[in-house]
Each structure stands twice: as structure tokens, then as C-alpha cells.
């Protein structure tokens, strides 16, 4: 097995994912689980993330699914996964600027 094939790629476009999420054909939780699996499979080699908390991602996904189920309006990017660069202050997430001096 190819070492890069350990997790299935997420092949859909952002527009396709958005439509599937909005219609309920795909839950944010299921998409999050696929993204988590991909990150856990690839990041030990790629090392793109300085901080990654799958439980935090799953909690956010559950809240977004509840929002959709409630019938409230959805934003254009509702449920689509994003990663933030380590230079953006975000509540509950360490900001270390990719610098050992700022670590911790």
C-alpha cells in the first residue's frame, strides 16, 4: 500500500461539500471525521499543524450540525473545514507565531 494512501482523499469541491452539508446529505460531523483521519494520517510527515485537537473539531462540528437541523440560516461556508495560520489570535487555541520564543 502506498504510504500516501492511508486515508481516502476528500475529492469533492468546496461547492459540492457546501451543497451536501446544506441539504443534510452530509453531516459536518462526518466531514470532520474524514478530515481528522486525513490529518492524523499525513501530518506526522507533513507537519503542517502546530496545534490540532480532534475533540475540539468534533465539538465544533456537532454545534454546526445542530444549527443546520434547527432550520436557522446557514452561512456560505457553514461546516467547511479551514485551518488557521499560527499568527492569528483565537480564543482557546495557542498562538505561538511559529516561533520557539512564543511557545507555551
CSV table of C-alpha atoms in Angstrom, one decimal, residues 6-96:
chain,number,residue,atom,x,y,z
A,6,UNK,CA,-3.5,5.6,4.2
A,7,UNK,CA,-6.6,7.8,4.3
A,8,UNK,CA,-9.1,8.4,1.4
A,9,UNK,CA,-8.7,11.9,-0.1
A,10,UNK,CA,-11.6,14.3,0.2
A,11,UNK,CA,-12.2,14.7,-3.5
A,12,UNK,CA,-15.3,16.9,-3.5
A,13,UNK,CA,-15.1,20.6,-4.3
A,14,UNK,CA,-15.9,23.2,-1.7
A,15,UNK,CA,-19.1,24.0,-3.6
A,16,UNK,CA,-20.2,20.3,-3.7
A,17,UNK,CA,-19.4,19.9,0.1
A,18,UNK,CA,-21.4,23.1,0.8
A,19,UNK,CA,-24.4,21.9,-1.1
A,20,UNK,CA,-24.3,18.5,0.5
A,21,UNK,CA,-23.9,20.0,4.0
A,22,UNK,CA,-26.8,22.5,3.5
A,23,UNK,CA,-29.1,19.7,2.2
A,24,UNK,CA,-28.2,17.3,5.1
A,25,UNK,CA,-26.8,14.7,2.6
A,26,UNK,CA,-23.5,15.1,4.5
A,27,UNK,CA,-23.2,16.0,8.2
A,28,UNK,CA,-20.5,18.3,9.4
A,29,UNK,CA,-19.5,15.6,11.9
A,30,UNK,CA,-18.9,13.1,9.1
A,31,UNK,CA,-16.9,15.6,7.1
A,32,UNK,CA,-14.9,16.4,10.2
A,33,UNK,CA,-14.1,12.8,10.9
A,34,UNK,CA,-12.8,12.4,7.3
A,35,UNK,CA,-10.7,15.5,7.7
A,36,UNK,CA,-9.4,14.3,11.1
A,37,UNK,CA,-8.4,10.9,9.7
A,38,UNK,CA,-6.6,12.6,6.8
A,39,UNK,CA,-4.7,15.0,9.1
A,40,UNK,CA,-3.8,12.2,11.5
A,41,UNK,CA,-2.5,10.0,8.7
A,42,UNK,CA,-0.5,12.7,6.9
A,43,UNK,CA,0.6,15.3,9.4
A,44,UNK,CA,3.4,13.2,11.1
A,45,UNK,CA,5.2,13.6,7.8
A,46,UNK,CA,3.9,16.9,6.5
A,47,UNK,CA,4.0,18.7,9.9
A,48,UNK,CA,1.5,21.4,8.9
A,49,UNK,CA,-0.1,21.8,12.3
A,50,UNK,CA,1.5,23.1,15.4
A,51,UNK,CA,-1.8,22.5,17.3
A,52,UNK,CA,-4.5,20.1,16.4
A,53,UNK,CA,-7.3,18.9,18.7
A,54,UNK,CA,-9.7,16.4,17.2
A,55,UNK,CA,-12.1,16.7,20.2
A,56,UNK,CA,-12.3,20.5,19.6
A,57,UNK,CA,-13.1,19.8,15.9
A,58,UNK,CA,-15.8,17.3,16.8
A,59,UNK,CA,-17.4,19.6,19.3
A,60,UNK,CA,-17.5,22.4,16.7
A,61,UNK,CA,-18.9,20.0,14.1
A,62,UNK,CA,-21.7,18.9,16.5
A,63,UNK,CA,-22.7,22.5,17.1
A,64,UNK,CA,-22.7,23.3,13.4
A,65,UNK,CA,-24.9,20.2,12.7
A,66,UNK,CA,-27.3,21.3,15.4
A,67,UNK,CA,-27.5,24.8,13.9
A,68,UNK,CA,-28.5,23.3,10.5
A,69,UNK,CA,-31.0,20.9,12.0
A,70,UNK,CA,-32.7,23.8,13.8
A,71,UNK,CA,-33.5,25.4,10.5
A,72,UNK,CA,-31.6,28.6,11.2
A,73,UNK,CA,-30.0,30.3,8.2
A,74,UNK,CA,-26.6,29.0,7.2
A,75,UNK,CA,-23.5,31.0,6.1
A,76,UNK,CA,-22.0,30.3,2.7
A,77,UNK,CA,-19.1,28.4,4.3
A,78,UNK,CA,-21.1,26.6,7.0
A,79,UNK,CA,-19.3,23.4,8.0
A,80,UNK,CA,-16.4,23.6,5.6
A,81,UNK,CA,-13.1,22.8,7.2
A,82,UNK,CA,-10.5,25.6,7.5
A,83,UNK,CA,-7.1,25.8,9.1
A,84,UNK,CA,-5.7,28.9,10.7
A,85,UNK,CA,-2.1,30.1,10.5
A,86,UNK,CA,-0.4,30.2,13.9
A,87,UNK,CA,-0.2,34.0,13.8
A,88,UNK,CA,-3.9,34.6,14.4
A,89,UNK,CA,-5.1,35.1,18.0
A,90,UNK,CA,-8.0,32.7,18.5
A,91,UNK,CA,-9.8,32.1,21.8
A,92,UNK,CA,-8.9,28.7,23.3
A,93,UNK,CA,-6.1,28.0,20.8
A,94,UNK,CA,-2.4,28.7,21.5
A,95,UNK,CA,-0.9,31.4,19.2
A,96,UNK,CA,2.9,30.8,19.0
